[in-house]
Short mmCIF file of C-alpha atoms and ligand atoms in Angstrom, two decimals:
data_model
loop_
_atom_site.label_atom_id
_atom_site.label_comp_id
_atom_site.label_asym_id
_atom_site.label_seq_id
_atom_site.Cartn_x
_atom_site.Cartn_y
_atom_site.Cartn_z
CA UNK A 1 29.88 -0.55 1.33
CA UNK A 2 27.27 -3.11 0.38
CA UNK A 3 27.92 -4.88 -2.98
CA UNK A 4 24.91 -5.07 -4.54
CA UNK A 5 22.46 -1.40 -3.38
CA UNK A 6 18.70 -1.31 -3.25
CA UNK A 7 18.79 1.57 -5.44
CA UNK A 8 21.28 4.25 -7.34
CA UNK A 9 20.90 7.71 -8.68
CA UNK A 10 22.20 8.02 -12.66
CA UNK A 11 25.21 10.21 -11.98
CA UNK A 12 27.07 10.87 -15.41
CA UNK A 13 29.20 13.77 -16.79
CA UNK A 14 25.97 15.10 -17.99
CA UNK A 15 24.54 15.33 -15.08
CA UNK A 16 27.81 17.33 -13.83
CA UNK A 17 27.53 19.75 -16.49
CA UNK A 18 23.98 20.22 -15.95
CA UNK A 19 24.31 21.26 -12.44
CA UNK A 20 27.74 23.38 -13.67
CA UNK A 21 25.36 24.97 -16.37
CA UNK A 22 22.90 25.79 -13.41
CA UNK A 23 25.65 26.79 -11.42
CA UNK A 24 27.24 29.18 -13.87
CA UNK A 25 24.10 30.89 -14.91
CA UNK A 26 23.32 33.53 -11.76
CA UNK A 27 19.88 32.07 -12.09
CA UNK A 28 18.77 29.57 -9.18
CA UNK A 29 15.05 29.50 -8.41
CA UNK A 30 12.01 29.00 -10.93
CA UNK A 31 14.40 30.38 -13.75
CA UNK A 32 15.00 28.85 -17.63
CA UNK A 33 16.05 25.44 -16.17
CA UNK A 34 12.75 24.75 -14.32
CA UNK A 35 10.71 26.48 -17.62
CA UNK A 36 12.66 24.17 -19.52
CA UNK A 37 12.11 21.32 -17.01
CA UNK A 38 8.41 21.97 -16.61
CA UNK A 39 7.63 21.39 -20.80
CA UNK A 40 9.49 18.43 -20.92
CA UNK A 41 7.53 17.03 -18.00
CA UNK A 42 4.27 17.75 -19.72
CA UNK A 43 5.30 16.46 -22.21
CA UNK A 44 6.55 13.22 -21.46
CA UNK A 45 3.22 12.74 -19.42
CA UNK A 46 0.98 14.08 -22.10
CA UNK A 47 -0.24 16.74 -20.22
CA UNK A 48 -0.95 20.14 -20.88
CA UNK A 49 0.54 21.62 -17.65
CA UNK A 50 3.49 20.48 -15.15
CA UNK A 51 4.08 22.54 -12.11
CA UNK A 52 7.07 22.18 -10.65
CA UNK A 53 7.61 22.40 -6.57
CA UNK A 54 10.19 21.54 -4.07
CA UNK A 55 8.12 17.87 -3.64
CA UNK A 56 5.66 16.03 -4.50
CA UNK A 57 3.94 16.88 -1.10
CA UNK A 58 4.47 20.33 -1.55
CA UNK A 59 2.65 20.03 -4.72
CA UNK A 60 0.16 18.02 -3.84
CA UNK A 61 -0.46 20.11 -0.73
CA UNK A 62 -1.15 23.29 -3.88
CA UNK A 63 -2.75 21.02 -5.74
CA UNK A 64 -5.57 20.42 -3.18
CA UNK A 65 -5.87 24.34 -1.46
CA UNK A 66 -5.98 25.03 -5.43
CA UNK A 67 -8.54 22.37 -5.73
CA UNK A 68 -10.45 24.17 -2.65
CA UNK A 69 -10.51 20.65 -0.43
CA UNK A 70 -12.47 21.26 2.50
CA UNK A 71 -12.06 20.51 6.49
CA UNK A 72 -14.43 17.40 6.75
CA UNK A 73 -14.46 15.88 3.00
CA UNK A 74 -12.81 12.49 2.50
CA UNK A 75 -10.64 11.00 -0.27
CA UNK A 76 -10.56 7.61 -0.59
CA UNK A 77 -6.62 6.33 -0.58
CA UNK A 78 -4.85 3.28 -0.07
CA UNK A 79 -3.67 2.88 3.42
CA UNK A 80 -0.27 1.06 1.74
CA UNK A 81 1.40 3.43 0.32
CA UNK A 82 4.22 6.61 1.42
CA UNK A 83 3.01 7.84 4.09
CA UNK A 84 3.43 11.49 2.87
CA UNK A 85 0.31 10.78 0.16
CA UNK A 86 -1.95 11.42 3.02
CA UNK A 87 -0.37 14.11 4.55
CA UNK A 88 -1.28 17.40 1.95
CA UNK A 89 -5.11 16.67 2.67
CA UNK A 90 -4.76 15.57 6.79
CA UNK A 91 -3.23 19.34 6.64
CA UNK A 92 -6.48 20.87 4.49
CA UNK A 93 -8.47 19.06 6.92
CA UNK A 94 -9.71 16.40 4.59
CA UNK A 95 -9.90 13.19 5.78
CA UNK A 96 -8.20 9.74 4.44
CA UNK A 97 -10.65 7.14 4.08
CA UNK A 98 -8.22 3.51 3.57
CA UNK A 99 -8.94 1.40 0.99
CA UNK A 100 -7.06 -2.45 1.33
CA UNK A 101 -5.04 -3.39 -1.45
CA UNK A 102 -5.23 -6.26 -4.36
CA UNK A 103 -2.73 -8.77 -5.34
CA UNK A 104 -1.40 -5.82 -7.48
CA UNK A 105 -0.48 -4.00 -4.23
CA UNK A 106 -2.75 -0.75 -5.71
CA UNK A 107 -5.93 0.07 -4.24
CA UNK A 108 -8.61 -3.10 -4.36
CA UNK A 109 -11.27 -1.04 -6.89
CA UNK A 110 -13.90 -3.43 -5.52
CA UNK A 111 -13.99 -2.00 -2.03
CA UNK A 112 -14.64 1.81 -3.21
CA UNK A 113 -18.34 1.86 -3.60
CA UNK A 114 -18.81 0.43 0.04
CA UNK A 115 -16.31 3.47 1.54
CA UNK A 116 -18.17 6.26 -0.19
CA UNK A 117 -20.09 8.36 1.65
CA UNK A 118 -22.01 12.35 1.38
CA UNK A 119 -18.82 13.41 2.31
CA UNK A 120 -16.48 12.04 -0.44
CA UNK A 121 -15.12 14.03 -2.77
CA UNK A 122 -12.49 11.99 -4.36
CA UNK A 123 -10.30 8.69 -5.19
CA UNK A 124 -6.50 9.10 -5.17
CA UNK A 125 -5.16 5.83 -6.29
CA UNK A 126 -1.43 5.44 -5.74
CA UNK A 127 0.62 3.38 -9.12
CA UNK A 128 2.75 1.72 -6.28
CA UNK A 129 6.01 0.33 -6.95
CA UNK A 130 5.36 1.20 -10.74
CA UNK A 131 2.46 -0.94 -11.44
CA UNK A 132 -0.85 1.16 -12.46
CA UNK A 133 -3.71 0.48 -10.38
CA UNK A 134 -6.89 -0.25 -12.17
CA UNK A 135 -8.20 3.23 -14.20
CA UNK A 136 -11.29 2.50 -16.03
CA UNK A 137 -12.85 0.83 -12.60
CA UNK A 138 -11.52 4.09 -10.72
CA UNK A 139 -13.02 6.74 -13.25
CA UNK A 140 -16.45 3.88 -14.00
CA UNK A 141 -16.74 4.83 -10.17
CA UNK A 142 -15.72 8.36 -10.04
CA UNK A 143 -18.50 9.13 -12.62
CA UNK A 144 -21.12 7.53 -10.90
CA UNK A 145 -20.59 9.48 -8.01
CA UNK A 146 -19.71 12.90 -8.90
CA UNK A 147 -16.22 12.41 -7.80
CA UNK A 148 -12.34 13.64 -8.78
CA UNK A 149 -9.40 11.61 -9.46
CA UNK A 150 -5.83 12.68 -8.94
CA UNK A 151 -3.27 9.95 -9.15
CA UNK A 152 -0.03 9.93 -6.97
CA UNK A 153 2.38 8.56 -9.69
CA UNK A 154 5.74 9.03 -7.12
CA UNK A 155 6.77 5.89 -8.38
CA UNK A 156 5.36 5.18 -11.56
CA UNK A 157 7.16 8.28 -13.57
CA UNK A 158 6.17 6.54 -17.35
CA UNK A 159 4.28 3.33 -16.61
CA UNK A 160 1.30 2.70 -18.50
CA UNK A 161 -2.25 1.76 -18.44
CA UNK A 162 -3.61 -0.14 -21.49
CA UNK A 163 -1.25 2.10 -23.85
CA UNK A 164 -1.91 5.38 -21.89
CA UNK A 165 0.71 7.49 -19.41
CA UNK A 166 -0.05 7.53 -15.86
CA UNK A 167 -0.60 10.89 -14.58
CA UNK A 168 -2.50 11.63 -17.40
CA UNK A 169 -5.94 10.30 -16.73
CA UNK A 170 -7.24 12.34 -13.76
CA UNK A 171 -7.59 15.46 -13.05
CA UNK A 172 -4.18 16.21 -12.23
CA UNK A 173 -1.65 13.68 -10.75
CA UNK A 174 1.70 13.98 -8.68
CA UNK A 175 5.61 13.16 -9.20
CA UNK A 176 8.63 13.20 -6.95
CA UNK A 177 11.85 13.15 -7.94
CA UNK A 178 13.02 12.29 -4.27
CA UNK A 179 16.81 10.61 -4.82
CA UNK A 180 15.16 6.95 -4.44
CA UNK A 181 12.78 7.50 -7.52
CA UNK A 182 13.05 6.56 -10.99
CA UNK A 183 13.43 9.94 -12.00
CA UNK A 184 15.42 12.22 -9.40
CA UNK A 185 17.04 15.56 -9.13
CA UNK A 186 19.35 14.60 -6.41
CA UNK A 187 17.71 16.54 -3.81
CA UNK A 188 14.15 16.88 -3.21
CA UNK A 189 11.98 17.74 -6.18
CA UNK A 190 8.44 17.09 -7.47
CA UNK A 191 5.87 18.57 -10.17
CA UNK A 192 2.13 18.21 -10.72
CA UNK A 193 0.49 17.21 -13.77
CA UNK A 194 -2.81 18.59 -15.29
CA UNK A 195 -4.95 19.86 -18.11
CA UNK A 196 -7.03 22.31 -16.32
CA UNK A 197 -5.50 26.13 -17.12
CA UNK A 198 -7.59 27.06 -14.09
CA UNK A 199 -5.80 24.66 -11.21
CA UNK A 200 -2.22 25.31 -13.02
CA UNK A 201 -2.17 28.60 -12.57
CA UNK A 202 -3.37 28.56 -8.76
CA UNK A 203 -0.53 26.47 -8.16
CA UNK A 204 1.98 28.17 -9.98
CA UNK A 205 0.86 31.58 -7.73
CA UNK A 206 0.70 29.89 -4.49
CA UNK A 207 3.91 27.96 -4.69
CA UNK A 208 5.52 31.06 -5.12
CA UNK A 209 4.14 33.79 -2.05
CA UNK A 210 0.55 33.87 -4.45
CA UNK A 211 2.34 36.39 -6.79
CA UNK A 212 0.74 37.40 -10.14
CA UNK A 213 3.80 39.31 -11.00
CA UNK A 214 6.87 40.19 -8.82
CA UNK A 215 5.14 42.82 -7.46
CA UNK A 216 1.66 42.01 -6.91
CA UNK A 217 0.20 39.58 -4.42
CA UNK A 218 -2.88 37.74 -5.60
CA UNK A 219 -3.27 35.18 -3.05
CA UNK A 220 -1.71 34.30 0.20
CA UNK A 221 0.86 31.91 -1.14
CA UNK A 222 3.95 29.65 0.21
CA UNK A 223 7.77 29.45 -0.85
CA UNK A 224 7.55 26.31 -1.61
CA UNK A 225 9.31 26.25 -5.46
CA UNK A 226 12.10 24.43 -7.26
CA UNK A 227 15.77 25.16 -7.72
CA UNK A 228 17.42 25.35 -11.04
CA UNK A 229 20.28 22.74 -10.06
CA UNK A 230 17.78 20.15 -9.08
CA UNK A 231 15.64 21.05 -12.86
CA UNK A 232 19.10 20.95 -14.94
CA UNK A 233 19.65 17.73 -13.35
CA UNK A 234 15.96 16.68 -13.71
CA UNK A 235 16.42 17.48 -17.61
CA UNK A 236 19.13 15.05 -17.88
CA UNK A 237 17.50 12.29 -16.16
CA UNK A 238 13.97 12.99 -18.15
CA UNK A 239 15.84 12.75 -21.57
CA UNK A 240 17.60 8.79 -19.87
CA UNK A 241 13.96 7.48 -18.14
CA UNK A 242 12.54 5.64 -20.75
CA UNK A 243 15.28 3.69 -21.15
CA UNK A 244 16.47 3.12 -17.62
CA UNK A 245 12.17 2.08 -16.92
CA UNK A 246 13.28 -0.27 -19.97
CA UNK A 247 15.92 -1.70 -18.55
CA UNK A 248 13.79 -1.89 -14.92
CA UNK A 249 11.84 -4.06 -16.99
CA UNK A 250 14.32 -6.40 -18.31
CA UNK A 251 15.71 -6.84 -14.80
CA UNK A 252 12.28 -7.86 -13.11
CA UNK A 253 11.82 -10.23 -16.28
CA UNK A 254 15.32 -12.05 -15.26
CA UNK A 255 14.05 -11.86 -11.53
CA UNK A 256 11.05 -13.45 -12.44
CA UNK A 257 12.49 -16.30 -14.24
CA UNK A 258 14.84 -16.99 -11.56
CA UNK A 259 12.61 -16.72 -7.93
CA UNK A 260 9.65 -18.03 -9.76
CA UNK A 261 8.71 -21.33 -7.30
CA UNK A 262 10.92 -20.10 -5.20
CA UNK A 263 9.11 -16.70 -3.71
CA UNK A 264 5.49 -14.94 -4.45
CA UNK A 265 7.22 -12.54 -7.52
CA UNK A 266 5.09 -9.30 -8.13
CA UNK A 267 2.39 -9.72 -10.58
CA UNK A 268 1.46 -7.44 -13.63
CA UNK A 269 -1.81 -7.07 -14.84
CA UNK A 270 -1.90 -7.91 -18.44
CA UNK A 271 -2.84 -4.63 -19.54
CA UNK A 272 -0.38 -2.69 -17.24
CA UNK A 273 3.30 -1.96 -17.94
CA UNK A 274 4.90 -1.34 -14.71
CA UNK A 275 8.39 0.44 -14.25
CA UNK A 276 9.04 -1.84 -11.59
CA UNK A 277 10.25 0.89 -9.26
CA UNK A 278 10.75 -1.39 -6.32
CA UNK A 279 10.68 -5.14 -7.26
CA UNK A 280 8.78 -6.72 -4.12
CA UNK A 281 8.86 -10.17 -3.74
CA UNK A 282 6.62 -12.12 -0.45
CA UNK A 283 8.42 -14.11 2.41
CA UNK A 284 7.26 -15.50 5.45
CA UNK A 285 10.41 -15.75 6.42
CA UNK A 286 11.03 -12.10 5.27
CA UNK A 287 13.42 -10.71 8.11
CA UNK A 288 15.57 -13.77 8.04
CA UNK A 289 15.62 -13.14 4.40
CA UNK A 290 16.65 -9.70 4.70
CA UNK A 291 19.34 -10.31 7.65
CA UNK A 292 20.70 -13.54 5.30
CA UNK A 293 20.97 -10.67 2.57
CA UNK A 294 22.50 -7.95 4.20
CA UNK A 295 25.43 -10.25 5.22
CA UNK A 296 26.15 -10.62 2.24
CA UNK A 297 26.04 -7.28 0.93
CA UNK A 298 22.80 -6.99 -0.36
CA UNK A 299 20.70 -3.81 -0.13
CA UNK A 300 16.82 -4.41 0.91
CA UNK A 301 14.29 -2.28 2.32
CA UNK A 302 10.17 -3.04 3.30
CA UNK A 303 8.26 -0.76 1.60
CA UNK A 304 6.44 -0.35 3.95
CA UNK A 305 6.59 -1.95 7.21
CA UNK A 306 3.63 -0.26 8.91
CA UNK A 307 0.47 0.71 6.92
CA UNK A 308 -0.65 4.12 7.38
CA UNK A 309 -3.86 3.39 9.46
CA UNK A 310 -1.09 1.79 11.78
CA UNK A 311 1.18 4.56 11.91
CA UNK A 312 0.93 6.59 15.36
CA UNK A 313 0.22 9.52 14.10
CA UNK A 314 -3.00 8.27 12.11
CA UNK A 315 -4.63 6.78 15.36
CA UNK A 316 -4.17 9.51 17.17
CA UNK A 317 -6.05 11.42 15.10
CA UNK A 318 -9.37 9.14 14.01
CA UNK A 319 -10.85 6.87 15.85
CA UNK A 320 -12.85 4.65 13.01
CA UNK A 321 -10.04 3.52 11.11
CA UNK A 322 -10.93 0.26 9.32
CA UNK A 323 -9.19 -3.26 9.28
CA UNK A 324 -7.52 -3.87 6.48
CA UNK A 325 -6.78 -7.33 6.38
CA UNK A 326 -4.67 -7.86 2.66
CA UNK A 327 -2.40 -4.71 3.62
CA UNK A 328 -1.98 -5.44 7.13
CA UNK A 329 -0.48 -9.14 6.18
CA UNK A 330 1.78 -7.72 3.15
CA UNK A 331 3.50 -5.54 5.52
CA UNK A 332 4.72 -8.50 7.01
CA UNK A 333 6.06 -9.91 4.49
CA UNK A 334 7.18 -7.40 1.91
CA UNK A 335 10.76 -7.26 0.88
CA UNK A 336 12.17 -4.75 -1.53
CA UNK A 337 15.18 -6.13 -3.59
CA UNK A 338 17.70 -4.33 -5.68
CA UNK A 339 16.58 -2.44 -8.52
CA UNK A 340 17.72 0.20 -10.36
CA UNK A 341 18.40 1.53 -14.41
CA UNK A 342 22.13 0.15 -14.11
CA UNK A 343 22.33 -2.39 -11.92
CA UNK A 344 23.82 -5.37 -13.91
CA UNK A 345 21.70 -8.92 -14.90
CA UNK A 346 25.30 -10.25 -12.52
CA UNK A 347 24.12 -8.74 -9.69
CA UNK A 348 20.13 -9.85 -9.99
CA UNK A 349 21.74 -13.31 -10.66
CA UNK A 350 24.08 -12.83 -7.09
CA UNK A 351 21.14 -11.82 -5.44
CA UNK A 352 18.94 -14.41 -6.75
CA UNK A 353 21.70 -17.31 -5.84
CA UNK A 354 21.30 -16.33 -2.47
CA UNK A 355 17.69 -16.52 -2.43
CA UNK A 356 18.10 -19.81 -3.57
CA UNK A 357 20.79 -20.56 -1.10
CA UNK A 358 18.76 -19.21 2.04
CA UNK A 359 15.66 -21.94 1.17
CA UNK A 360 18.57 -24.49 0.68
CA UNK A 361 18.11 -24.43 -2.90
CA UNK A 362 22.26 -24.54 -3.40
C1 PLP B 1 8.07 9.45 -2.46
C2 PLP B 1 6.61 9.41 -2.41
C3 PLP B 1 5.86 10.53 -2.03
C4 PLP B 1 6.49 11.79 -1.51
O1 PLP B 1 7.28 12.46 -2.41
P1 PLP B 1 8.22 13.65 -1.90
O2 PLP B 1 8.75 14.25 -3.17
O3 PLP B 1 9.31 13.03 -1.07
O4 PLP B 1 7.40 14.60 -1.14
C5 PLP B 1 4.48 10.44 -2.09
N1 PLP B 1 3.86 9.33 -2.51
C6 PLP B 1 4.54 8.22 -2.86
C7 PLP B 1 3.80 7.00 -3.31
C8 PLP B 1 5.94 8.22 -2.80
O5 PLP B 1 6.60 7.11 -3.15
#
């Protein structure tokens, strides 16, 4: 058992009952938990309509055939992020055009103009580990060229940009609630956000076999909905969020005060609040770091440690992927420490005395 975890799932007696309640009920798929679920979502983002789905690549994967993305269009993306936020369009035939990152670790807003080209159709900027990437930029660009924005907000469940909710500000965005993320259902989970009645009600048929009503196919759909233990669970966690994402906050504060001088801390952009997902600190040493830490019981992880245009998978399939010089030297050097609603300012201070221990600070 390591001492001090990279991450933890909020498991409380409410959450128990929830998933008793769901249990109990004879209702398991798409029932009054996930109805239930779905409102409070939109409403904690601010949007009109959340759609749950079994993930957040299912959803996405709706989002874009209800979207209508086309074989041959291109999205500009970060190349550092999940690798499943370029997976939904790779299967619509779409095609990810990589964007490098800034100091933020989002997508560098100054290389856009110079990727797009007749065949864009779109910027999907990824919050990544909780900090908002740079939204007036993104839509000042979008504009100009005729194109959409959807924002993958997997980690970023209730950050802010300049006062407003991710997910909010494009034309529909995407959440996870995969057991790592801030908000989980203990199982695989995820919902899209939007305003549009039009794209909200495509995805609600196809996720579930394109049915209008029980009995009448509209559209050749998928099975690819939610379960009501993972929503009653969900609920729980929704109504705690804010205040764990507060408490994510006041741990990377005490972080920051402690490895300041003594590793590159992440930055926040004075008009972002970031809920600090992952807290990723820089190393050149990183792998001796993370070996020193693990003997000691310390949870780590590199988020991640091979950028997407790297991954196998990716060069198989194009061959004019782009260098991408900031993102290809953070994956080197990454390294994810603990961070989670509960973890105690004890453990950030164990973790952070040997930090300072492993440079010979103690
Ligand atoms: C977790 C994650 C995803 C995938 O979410 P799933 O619910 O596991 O499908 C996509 N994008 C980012 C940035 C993520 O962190």
């Amino acid at each position: 058992m390591e001492k001090v975890p990279l991450s933890k799932c909020l498991l409380n007696d409410e959450v128990k009952q929830a998933a008793m309640r769901a249990l109990e009920s004879g209702w398991y798929i798409l029932a009054k938990e996930c109805e239930a679920f779905e409102r409070e979502l939109a409403a904690h983002t601010g949007t009109k309509h959340a759609i749950v789905s079994s993930s957040l690549t299912a959803g996405m994967f709706l989002l874009h055939k209800a979207m209508g993305l086309k074989p041959g269009e291109e999205i500009l993306v970060p190349s550092h992020t999940a690798f499943p936020s370029i997976e939904p369009m790779i299967h619509c035939g779409a095609k990810p055009i990589f964007i490098d990152i800034d100091e933020t670790y989002c997508m560098d807003v100054e290389l856009l103009e110079a990727a797009i080209t007749p065949r864009t159709v779109g910027i999907m900027p990824v919050h990544l580990y909780g900090h908002p990437a740079n939204m007036e930029r993104i839509f000042e660009i979008a504009r100009k060229h005729h194109l959409w924005v959807i924002e993958d907000c997997a980690q970023a469940q209730g950050a802010k940009y300049k006062g407003k909710t991710v997910g909010s500000m494009g034309v529909a965005s995407g959440y996870s609630f995969f057991p790592s993320k801030n908000l989980t259902v203990m199982g695989d989970g995820g919902c899209i956000c939007t305003n549009d009645d039009a794209i909200a009600e495509k995805i609600r048929m196809l996720r579930n076999h394109g049915r209008k009503d029980k009995y009448t196919h509209e559209l050749i759909g998928y099975n690819l909905r939610m379960n009501e233990i993972q929503a009653a669970i969900g609920r729980v966690g929704l109504r705690h969020l804010d205040a764990l994402n507060e408490r994510r906050r006041a741990i990377a504060a005490h972080y920051n005060r402690r490895l300041k001088g003594i590793v590159k801390t992440p930055p926040e952009q004075s008009w972002a609040r970031s809920v600090y997902h992952m807290y990723v600190i820089r190393s050149e040493r990183r792998n001796e770091l993370a070996k020193f830490l693990q003997q000691r019981g310390i949870g780590t992880g590199i988020h991640y440690p091979t950028a997407n245009h790297q991954q196998p998978a990716v060069t198989k399939l194009y061959n004019d992927l782009p260098k991408l010089p900031k993102t290809e030297q953070a994956v080197q050097e990454i390294l994810s420490l603990p961070i989670f609603g509960e973890l105690s300012l004890n453990d950030v201070d164990y973790v952070c005395n040997s930090i300072e221990e492993f440079y010979g600070k103690k």
